[in-house]
PDB file of C-alpha atoms and ligand atoms in Angstrom:
ATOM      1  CA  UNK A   9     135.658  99.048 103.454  1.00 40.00           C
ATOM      2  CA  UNK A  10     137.442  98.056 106.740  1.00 41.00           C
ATOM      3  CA  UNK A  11     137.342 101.282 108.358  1.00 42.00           C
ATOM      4  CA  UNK A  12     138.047 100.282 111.787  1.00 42.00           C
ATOM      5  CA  UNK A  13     140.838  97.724 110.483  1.00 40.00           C
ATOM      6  CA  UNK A  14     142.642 100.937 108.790  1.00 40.00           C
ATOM      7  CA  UNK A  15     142.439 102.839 111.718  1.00 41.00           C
ATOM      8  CA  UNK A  16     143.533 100.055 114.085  1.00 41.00           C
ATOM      9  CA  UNK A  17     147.104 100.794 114.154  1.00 42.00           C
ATOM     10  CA  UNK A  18     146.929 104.539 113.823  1.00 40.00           C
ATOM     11  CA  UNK A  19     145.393 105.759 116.552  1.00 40.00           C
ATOM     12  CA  UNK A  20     148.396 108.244 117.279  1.00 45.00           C
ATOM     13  CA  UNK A  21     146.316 110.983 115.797  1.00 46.00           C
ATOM     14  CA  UNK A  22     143.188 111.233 117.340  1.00 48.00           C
ATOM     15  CA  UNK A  23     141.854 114.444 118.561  1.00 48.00           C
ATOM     16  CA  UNK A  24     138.729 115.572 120.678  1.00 47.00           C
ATOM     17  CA  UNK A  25     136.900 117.969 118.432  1.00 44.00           C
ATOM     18  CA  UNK A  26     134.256 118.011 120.747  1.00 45.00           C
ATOM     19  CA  UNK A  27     136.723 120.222 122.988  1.00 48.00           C
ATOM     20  CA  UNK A  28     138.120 122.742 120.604  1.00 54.00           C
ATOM     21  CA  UNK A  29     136.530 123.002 116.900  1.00 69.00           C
ATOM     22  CA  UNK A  30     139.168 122.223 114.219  1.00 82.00           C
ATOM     23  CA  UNK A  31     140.474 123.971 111.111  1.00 90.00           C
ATOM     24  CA  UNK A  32     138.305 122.069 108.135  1.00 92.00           C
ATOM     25  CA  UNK A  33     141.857 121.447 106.883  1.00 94.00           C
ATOM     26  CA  UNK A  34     143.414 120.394 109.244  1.00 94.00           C
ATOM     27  CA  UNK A  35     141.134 118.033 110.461  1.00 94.00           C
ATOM     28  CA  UNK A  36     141.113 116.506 106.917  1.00 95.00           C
ATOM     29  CA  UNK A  37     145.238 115.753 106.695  1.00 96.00           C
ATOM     30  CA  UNK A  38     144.368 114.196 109.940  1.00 94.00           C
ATOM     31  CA  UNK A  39     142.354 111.814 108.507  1.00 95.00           C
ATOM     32  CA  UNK A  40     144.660 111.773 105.082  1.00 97.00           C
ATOM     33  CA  UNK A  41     147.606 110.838 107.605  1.00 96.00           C
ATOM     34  CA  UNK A  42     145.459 108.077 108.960  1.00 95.00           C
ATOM     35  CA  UNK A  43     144.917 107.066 105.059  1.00 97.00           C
ATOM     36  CA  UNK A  44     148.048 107.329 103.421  1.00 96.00           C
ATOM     37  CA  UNK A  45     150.078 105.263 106.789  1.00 95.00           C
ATOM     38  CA  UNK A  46     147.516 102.218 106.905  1.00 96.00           C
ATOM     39  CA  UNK A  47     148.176 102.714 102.804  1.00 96.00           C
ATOM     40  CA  UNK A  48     151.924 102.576 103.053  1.00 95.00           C
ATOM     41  CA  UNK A  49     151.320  99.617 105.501  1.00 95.00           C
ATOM     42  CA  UNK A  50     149.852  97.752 102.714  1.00 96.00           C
ATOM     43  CA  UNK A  51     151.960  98.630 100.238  1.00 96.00           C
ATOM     44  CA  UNK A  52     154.548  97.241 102.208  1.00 95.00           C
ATOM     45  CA  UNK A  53     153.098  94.034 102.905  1.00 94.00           C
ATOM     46  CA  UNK A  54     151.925  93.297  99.169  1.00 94.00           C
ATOM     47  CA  UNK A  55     155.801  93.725  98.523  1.00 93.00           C
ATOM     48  CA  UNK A  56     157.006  91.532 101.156  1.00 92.00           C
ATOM     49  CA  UNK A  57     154.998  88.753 100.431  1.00 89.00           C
ATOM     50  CA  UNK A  58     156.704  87.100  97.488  1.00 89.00           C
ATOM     51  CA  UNK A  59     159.252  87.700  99.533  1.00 89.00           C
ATOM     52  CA  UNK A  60     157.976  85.640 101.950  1.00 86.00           C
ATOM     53  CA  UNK A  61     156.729  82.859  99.419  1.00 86.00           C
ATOM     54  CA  UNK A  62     160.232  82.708  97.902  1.00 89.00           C
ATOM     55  CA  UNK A  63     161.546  82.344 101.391  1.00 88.00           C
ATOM     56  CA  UNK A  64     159.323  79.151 101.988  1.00 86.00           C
ATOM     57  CA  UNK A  65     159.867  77.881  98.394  1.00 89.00           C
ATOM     58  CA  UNK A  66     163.762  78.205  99.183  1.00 91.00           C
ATOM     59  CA  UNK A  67     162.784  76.110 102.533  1.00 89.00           C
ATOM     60  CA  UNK A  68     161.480  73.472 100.432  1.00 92.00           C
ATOM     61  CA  UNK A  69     164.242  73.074  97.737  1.00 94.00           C
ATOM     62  CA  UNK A  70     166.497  72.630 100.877  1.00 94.00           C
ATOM     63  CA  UNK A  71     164.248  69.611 101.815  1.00 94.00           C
ATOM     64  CA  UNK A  72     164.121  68.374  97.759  1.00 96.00           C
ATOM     65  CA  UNK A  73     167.780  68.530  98.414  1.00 96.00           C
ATOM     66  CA  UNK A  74     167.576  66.548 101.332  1.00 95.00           C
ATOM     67  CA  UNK A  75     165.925  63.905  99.632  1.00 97.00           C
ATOM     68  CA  UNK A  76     168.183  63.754  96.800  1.00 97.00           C
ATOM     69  CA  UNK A  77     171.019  63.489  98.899  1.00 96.00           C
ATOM     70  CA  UNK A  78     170.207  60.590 101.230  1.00 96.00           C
ATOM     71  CA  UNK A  79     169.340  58.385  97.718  1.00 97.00           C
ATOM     72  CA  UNK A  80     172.169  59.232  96.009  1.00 97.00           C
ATOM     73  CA  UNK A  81     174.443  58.399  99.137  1.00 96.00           C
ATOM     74  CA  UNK A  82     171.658  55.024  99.386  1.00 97.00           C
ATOM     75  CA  UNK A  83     172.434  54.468  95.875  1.00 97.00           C
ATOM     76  CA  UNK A  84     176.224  54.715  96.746  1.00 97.00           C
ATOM     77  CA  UNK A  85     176.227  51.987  99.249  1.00 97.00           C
ATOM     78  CA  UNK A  86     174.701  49.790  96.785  1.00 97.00           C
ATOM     79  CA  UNK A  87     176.907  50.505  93.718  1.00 97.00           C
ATOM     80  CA  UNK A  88     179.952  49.717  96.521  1.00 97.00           C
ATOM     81  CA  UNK A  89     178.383  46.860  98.028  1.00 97.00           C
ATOM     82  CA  UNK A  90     177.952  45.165  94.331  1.00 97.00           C
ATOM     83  CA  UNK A  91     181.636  46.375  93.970  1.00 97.00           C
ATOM     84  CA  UNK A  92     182.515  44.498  96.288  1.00 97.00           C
ATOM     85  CA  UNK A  93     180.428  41.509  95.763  1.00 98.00           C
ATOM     86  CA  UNK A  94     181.820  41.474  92.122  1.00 98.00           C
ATOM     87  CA  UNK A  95     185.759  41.338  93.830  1.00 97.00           C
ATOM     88  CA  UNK A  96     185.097  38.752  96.022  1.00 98.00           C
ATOM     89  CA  UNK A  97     183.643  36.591  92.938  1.00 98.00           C
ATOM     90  CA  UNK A  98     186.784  37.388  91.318  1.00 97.00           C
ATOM     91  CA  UNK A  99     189.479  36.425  94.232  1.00 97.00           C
ATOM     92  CA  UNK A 100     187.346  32.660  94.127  1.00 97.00           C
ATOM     93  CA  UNK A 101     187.730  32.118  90.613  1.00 97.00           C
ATOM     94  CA  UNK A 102     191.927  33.329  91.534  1.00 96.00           C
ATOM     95  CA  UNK A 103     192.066  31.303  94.568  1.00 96.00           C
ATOM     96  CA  UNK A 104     189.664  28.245  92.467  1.00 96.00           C
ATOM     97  CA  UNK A 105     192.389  28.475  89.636  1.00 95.00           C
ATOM     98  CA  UNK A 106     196.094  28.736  92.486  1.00 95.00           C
ATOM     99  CA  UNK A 107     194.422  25.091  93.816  1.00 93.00           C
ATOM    100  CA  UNK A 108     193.990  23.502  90.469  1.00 93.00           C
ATOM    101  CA  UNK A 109     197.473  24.890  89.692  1.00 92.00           C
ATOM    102  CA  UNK A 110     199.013  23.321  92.893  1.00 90.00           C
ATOM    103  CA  UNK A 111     198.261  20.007  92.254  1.00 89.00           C
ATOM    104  CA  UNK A 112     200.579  20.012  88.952  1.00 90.00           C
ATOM    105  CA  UNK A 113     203.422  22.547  90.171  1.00 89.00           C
ATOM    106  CA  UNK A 114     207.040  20.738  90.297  1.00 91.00           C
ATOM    107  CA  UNK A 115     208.707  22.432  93.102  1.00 93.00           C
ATOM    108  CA  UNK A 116     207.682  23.230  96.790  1.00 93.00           C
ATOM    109  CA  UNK A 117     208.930  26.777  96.365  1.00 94.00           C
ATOM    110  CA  UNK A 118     206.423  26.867  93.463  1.00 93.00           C
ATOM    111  CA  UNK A 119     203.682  25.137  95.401  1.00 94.00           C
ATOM    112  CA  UNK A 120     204.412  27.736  98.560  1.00 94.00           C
ATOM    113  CA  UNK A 121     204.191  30.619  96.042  1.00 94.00           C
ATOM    114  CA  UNK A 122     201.339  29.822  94.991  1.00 94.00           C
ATOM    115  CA  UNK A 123     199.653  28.959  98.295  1.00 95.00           C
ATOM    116  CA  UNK A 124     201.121  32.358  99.250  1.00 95.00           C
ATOM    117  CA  UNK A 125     198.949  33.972  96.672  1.00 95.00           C
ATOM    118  CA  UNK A 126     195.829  32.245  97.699  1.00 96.00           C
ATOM    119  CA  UNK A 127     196.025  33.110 101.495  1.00 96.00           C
ATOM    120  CA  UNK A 128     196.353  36.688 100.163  1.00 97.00           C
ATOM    121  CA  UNK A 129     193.159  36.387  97.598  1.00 97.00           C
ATOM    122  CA  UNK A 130     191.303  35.004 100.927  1.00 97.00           C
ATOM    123  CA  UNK A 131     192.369  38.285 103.328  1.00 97.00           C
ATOM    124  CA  UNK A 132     191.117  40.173 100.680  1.00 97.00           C
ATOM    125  CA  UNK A 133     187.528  38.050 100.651  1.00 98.00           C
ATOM    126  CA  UNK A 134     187.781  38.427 104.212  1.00 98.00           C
ATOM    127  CA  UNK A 135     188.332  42.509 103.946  1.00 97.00           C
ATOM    128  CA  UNK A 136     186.044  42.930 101.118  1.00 97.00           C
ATOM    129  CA  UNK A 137     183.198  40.849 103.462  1.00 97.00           C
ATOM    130  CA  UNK A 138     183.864  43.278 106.178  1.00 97.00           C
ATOM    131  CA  UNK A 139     183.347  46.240 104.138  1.00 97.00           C
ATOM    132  CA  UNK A 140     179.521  44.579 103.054  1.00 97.00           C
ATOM    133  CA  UNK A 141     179.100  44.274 106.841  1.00 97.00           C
ATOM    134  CA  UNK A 142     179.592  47.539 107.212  1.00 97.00           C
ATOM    135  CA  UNK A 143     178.249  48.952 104.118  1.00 97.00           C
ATOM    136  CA  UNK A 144     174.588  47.055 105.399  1.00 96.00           C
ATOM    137  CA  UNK A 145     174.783  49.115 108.847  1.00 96.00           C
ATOM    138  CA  UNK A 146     175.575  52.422 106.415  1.00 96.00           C
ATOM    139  CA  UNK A 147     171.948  51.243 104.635  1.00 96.00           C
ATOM    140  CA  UNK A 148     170.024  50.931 107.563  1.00 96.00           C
ATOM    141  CA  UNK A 149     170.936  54.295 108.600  1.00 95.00           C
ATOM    142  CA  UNK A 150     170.533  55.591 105.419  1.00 96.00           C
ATOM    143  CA  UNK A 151     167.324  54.433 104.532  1.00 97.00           C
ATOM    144  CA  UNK A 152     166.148  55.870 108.062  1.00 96.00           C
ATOM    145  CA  UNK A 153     167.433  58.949 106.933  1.00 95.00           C
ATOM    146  CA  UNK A 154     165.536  59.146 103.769  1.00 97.00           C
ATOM    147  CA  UNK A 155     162.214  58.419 105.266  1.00 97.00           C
ATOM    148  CA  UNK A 156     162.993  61.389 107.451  1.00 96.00           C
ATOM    149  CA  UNK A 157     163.921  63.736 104.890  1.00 95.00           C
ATOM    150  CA  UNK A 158     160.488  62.581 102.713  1.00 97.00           C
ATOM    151  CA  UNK A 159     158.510  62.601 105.692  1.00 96.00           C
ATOM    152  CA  UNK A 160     159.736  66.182 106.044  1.00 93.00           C
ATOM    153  CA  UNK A 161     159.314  67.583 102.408  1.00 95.00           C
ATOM    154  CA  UNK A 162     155.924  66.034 102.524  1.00 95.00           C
ATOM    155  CA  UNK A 163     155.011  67.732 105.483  1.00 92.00           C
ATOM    156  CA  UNK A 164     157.242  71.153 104.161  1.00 90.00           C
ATOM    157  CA  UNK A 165     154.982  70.575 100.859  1.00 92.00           C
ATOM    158  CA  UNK A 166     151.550  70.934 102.460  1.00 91.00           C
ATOM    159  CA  UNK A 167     152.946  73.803 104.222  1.00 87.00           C
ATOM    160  CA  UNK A 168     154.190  75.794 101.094  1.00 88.00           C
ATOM    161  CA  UNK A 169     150.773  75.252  99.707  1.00 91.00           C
ATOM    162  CA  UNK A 170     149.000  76.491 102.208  1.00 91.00           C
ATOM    163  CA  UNK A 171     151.215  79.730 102.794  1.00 89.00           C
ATOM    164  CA  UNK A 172     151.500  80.497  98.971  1.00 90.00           C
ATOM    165  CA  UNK A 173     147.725  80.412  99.193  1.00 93.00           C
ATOM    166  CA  UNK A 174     146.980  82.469 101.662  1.00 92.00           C
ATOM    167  CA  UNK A 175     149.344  85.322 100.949  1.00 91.00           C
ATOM    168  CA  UNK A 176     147.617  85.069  97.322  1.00 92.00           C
ATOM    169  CA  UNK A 177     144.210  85.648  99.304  1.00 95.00           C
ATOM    170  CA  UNK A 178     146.087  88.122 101.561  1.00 94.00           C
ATOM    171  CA  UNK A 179     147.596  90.397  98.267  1.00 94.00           C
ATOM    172  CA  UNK A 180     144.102  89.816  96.386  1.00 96.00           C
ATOM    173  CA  UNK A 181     142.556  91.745 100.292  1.00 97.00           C
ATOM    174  CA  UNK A 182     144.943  94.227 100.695  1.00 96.00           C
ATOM    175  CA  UNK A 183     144.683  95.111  97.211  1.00 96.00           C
ATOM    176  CA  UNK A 184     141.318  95.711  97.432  1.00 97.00           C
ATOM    177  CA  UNK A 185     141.542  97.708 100.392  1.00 97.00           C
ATOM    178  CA  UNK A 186     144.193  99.871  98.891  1.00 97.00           C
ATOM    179  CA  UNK A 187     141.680 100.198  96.010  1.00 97.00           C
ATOM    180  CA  UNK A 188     139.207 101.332  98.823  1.00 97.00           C
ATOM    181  CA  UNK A 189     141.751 103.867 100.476  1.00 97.00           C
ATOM    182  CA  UNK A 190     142.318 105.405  97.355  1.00 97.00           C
ATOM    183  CA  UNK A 191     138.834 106.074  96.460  1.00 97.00           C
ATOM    184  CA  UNK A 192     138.392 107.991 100.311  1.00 96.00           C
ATOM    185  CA  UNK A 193     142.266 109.404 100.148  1.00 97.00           C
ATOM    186  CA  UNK A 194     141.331 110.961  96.564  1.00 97.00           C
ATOM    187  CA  UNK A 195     138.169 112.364  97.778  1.00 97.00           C
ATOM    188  CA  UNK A 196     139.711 114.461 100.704  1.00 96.00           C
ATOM    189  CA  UNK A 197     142.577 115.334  98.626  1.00 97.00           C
ATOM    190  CA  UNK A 198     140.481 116.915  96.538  1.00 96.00           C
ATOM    191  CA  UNK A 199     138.839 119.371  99.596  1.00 95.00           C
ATOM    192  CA  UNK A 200     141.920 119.953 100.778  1.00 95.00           C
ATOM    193  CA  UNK A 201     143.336 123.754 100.147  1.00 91.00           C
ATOM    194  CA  UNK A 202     146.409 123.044  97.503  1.00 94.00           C
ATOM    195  CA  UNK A 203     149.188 124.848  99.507  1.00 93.00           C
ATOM    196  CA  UNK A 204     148.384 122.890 102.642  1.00 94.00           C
ATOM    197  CA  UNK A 205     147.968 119.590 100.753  1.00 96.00           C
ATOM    198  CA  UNK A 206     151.367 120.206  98.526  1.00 96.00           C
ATOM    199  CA  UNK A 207     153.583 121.229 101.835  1.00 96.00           C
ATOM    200  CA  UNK A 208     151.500 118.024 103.672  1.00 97.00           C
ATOM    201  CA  UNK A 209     153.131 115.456 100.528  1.00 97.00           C
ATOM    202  CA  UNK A 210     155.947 117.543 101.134  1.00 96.00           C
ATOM    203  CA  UNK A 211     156.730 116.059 104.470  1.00 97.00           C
ATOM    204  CA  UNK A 212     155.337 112.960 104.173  1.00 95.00           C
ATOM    205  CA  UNK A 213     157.684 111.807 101.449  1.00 94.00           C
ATOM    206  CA  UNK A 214     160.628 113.179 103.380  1.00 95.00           C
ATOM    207  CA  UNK A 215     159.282 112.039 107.166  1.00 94.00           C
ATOM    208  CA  UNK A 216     157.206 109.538 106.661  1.00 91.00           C
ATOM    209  CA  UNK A 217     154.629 111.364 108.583  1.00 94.00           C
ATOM    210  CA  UNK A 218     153.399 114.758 108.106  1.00 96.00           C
ATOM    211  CA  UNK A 219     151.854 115.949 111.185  1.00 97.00           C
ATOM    212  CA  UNK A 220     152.915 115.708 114.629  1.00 97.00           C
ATOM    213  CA  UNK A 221     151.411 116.589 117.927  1.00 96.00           C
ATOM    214  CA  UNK A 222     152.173 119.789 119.738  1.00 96.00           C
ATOM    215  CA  UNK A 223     152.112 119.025 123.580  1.00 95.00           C
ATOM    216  CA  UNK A 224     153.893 121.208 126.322  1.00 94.00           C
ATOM    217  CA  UNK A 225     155.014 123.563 123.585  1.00 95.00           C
ATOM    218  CA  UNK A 226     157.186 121.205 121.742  1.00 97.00           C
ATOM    219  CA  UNK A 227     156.635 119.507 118.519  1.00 97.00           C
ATOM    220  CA  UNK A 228     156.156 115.758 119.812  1.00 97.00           C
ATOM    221  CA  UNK A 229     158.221 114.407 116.542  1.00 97.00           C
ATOM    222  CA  UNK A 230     161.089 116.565 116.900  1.00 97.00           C
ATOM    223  CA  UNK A 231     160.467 117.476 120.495  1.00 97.00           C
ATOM    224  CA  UNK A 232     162.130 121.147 119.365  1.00 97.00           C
ATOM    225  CA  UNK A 233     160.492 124.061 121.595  1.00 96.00           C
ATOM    226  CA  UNK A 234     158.012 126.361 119.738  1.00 96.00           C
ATOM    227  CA  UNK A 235     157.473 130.248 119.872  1.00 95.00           C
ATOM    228  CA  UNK A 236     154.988 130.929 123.101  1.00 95.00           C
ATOM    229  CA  UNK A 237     152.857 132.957 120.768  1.00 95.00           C
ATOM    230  CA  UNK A 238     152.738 130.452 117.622  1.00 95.00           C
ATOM    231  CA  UNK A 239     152.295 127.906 121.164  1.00 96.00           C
ATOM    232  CA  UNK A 240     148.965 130.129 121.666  1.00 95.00           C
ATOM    233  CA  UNK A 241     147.620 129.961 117.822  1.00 95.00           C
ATOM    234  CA  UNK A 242     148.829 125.987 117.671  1.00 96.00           C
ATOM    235  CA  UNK A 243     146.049 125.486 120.910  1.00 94.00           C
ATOM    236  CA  UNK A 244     143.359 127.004 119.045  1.00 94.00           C
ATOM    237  CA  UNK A 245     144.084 124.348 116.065  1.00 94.00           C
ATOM    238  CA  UNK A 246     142.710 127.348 113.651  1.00 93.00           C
ATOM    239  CA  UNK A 247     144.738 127.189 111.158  1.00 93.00           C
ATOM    240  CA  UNK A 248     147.473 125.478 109.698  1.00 94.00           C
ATOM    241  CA  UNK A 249     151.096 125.661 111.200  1.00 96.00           C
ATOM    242  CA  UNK A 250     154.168 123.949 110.669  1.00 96.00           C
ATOM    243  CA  UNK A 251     157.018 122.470 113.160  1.00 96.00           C
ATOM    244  CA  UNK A 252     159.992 125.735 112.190  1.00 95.00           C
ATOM    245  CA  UNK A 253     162.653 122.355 112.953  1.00 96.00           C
ATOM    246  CA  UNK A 254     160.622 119.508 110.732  1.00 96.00           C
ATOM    247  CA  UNK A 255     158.097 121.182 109.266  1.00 96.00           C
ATOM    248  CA  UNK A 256     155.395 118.880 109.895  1.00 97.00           C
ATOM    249  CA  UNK A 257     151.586 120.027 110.553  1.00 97.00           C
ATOM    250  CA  UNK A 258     151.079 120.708 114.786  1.00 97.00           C
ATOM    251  CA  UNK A 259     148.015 120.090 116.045  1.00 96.00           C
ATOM    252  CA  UNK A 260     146.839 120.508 119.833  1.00 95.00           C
ATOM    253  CA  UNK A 261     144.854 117.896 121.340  1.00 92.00           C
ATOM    254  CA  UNK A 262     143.080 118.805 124.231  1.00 90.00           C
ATOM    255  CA  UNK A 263     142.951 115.422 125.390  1.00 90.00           C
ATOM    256  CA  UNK A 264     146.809 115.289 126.202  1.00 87.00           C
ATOM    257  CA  UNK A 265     146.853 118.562 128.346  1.00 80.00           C
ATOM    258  CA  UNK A 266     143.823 117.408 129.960  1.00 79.00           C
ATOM    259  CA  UNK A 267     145.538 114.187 131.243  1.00 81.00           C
ATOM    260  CA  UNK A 268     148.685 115.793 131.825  1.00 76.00           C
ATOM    261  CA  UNK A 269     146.499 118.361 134.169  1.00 75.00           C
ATOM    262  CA  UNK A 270     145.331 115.881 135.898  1.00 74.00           C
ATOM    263  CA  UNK A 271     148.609 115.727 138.402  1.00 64.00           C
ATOM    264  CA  UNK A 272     148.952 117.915 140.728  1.00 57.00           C
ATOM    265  CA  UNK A 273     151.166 120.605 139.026  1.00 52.00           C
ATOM    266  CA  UNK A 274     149.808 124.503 139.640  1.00 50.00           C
ATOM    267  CA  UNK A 275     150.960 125.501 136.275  1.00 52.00           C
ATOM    268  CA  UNK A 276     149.782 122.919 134.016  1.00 49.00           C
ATOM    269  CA  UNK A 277     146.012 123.925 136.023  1.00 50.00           C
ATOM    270  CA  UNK A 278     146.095 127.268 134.759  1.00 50.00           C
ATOM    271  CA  UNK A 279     147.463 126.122 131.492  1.00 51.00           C
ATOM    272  CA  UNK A 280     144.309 123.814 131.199  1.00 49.00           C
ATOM    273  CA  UNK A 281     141.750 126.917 132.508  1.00 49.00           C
ATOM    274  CA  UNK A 282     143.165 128.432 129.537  1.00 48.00           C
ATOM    275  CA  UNK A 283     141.704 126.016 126.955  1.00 45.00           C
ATOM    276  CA  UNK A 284     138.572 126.310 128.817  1.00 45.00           C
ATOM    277  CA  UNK A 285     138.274 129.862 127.590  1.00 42.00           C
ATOM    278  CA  UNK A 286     140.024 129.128 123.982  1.00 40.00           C
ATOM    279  CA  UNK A 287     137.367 126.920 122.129  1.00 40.00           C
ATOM    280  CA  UNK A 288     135.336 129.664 121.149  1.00 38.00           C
ATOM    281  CA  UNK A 289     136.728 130.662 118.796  1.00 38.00           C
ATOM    282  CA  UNK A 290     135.492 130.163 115.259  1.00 35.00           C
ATOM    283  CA  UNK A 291     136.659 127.246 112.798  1.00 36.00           C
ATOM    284  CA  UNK A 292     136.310 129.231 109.833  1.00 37.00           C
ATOM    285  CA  UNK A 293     139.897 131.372 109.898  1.00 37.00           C
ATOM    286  CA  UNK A 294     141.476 129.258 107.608  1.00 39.00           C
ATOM    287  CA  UNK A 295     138.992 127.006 105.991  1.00 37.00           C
ATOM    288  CA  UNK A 296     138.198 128.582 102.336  1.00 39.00           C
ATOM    289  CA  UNK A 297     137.545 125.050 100.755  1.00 38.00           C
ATOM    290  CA  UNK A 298     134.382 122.887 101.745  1.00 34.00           C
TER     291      UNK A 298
HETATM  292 ZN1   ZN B   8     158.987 119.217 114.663  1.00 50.99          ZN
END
């Protein structure tokens, strides 16, 4: 199991037993705190990534789109060009048929009416040419564009596949190290006495954590002030007691007060003297289950 990778980003609740012996319970919803968070943090992640593979997959359709787009507007050009090509044909045969007709015509207004009509058939050639002119620029630009947009879903392609592959290997891991938490979350659930474990899921579904650091007599989640003389039982970390404002499990760590000590503040020096003399104390107050 990847114990130091589930402890890597909850390190918030680490206390120095060493300094002050801990309530057997309390040390354990420590450690289910640890547990259940790096759980949650799974949990989280197996959900988000289909997310995340739809997101890509969405990506790609744009570039499919892409594709699409510059062949249809490629195959566009060409249907107009041929359009075009076909009109032309047609205004030759017109202007091919006004000659042979003005060689028998009677009149000159005749013969001017019909030349008439032929020098329009030919500015139409002439427009219709122009628009091919222009219509093979539109190509050349178009075609560029295509092998830009393939170039891109083929390099958008490999990408997908590699993503949707490794968040298949990443849900297939973090399954299996939820599988693993479970195992160690169920086992100190099951030490843990049932009123202290039932208000500790209490919390945790409500806060999202369920135990909080006491430090300068405040709870450190809700930073309310506590009592000086539930202050005094919180330092011993004996036995089990909740935050009056958010309810969550305080716990003292010596560590805190020690650095905190450690500038030159009179009161804070006696404070730390204080746990000198507290540790003592026995562990067993409050631990009926081991
Ligand atoms: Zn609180």
């Amino acid at each position: 199991m990847r114990k130091s990778g589930a402890e890597g980003p909850i390190t918030r609740v680490r206390i120095s037993t060493s300094l002050l012996p801990m309530n057997a319970d309390l040390q354990r919803l420590t450690e289910l705190e640890k547990i259940d968070r790096e759980a949650s943090r799974l949990t989280e992640e197996v959900a988000g990534l289909p997310k995340r593979v739809a997101a890509i997959e969405a990506k790609l359709a744009e570039h499919k789109a892409a594709v699409e787009k510059a062949k249809a507007r490629i195959k566009g050009n060409e249907a107009t060009r041929r359009q075009m090509e076909a009109d032309i044909k047609g205004f030759q045969e017109k202007i091919a048929k006004y000659r042979s007709q003005s060689s028998s015509v009677k009149t000159n207004d005749e013969y001017r009416a019909l030349m008439h009509e032929v020098e329009f058939a030919e500015k139409q050639i002439s427009g219709c040419e122009d628009k091919i002119l222009e219509l093979m620029i539109g190509l050349e630009n178009e075609e560029k564009a295509l092998k830009v947009a393939e170039a891109e879903l083929k390099t958008e392609s490999a990408d997908v596949e590699k993503e949707k592959t490794e968040a298949r290997i990443r849900t297939a891991e973090d399954e299996k190290l939820l599988a693993g938490l479970k195992e160690k979350r169920d086992a100190i659930r099951s030490t843990v006495n049932d009123s202290a474990l039932a208000h500790y899921d209490r919390v945790m579904r409500q806060r999202k954590s369920a135990l909080a650091e006491a430090r300068d007599q405040k709870c450190m989640a809700c930073f309310v002030m506590v009592r000086p003389q539930t202050w005094q039982e919180i330092r011993t970390n004996e036995q089990i007691i909740t935050c009056n404002s958010c309810g969550r499990i305080l716990y003292f760590d010596p560590a805190s007060e020690t650095a905190a000590a450690a500038e030159p503040a009179k009161k804070k020096k006696a404070r730390a003297a204080e746990v000198e003399t507290a540790p003592e104390q026995t562990e067993q107050e409050t631990t009926p289950t081991q």
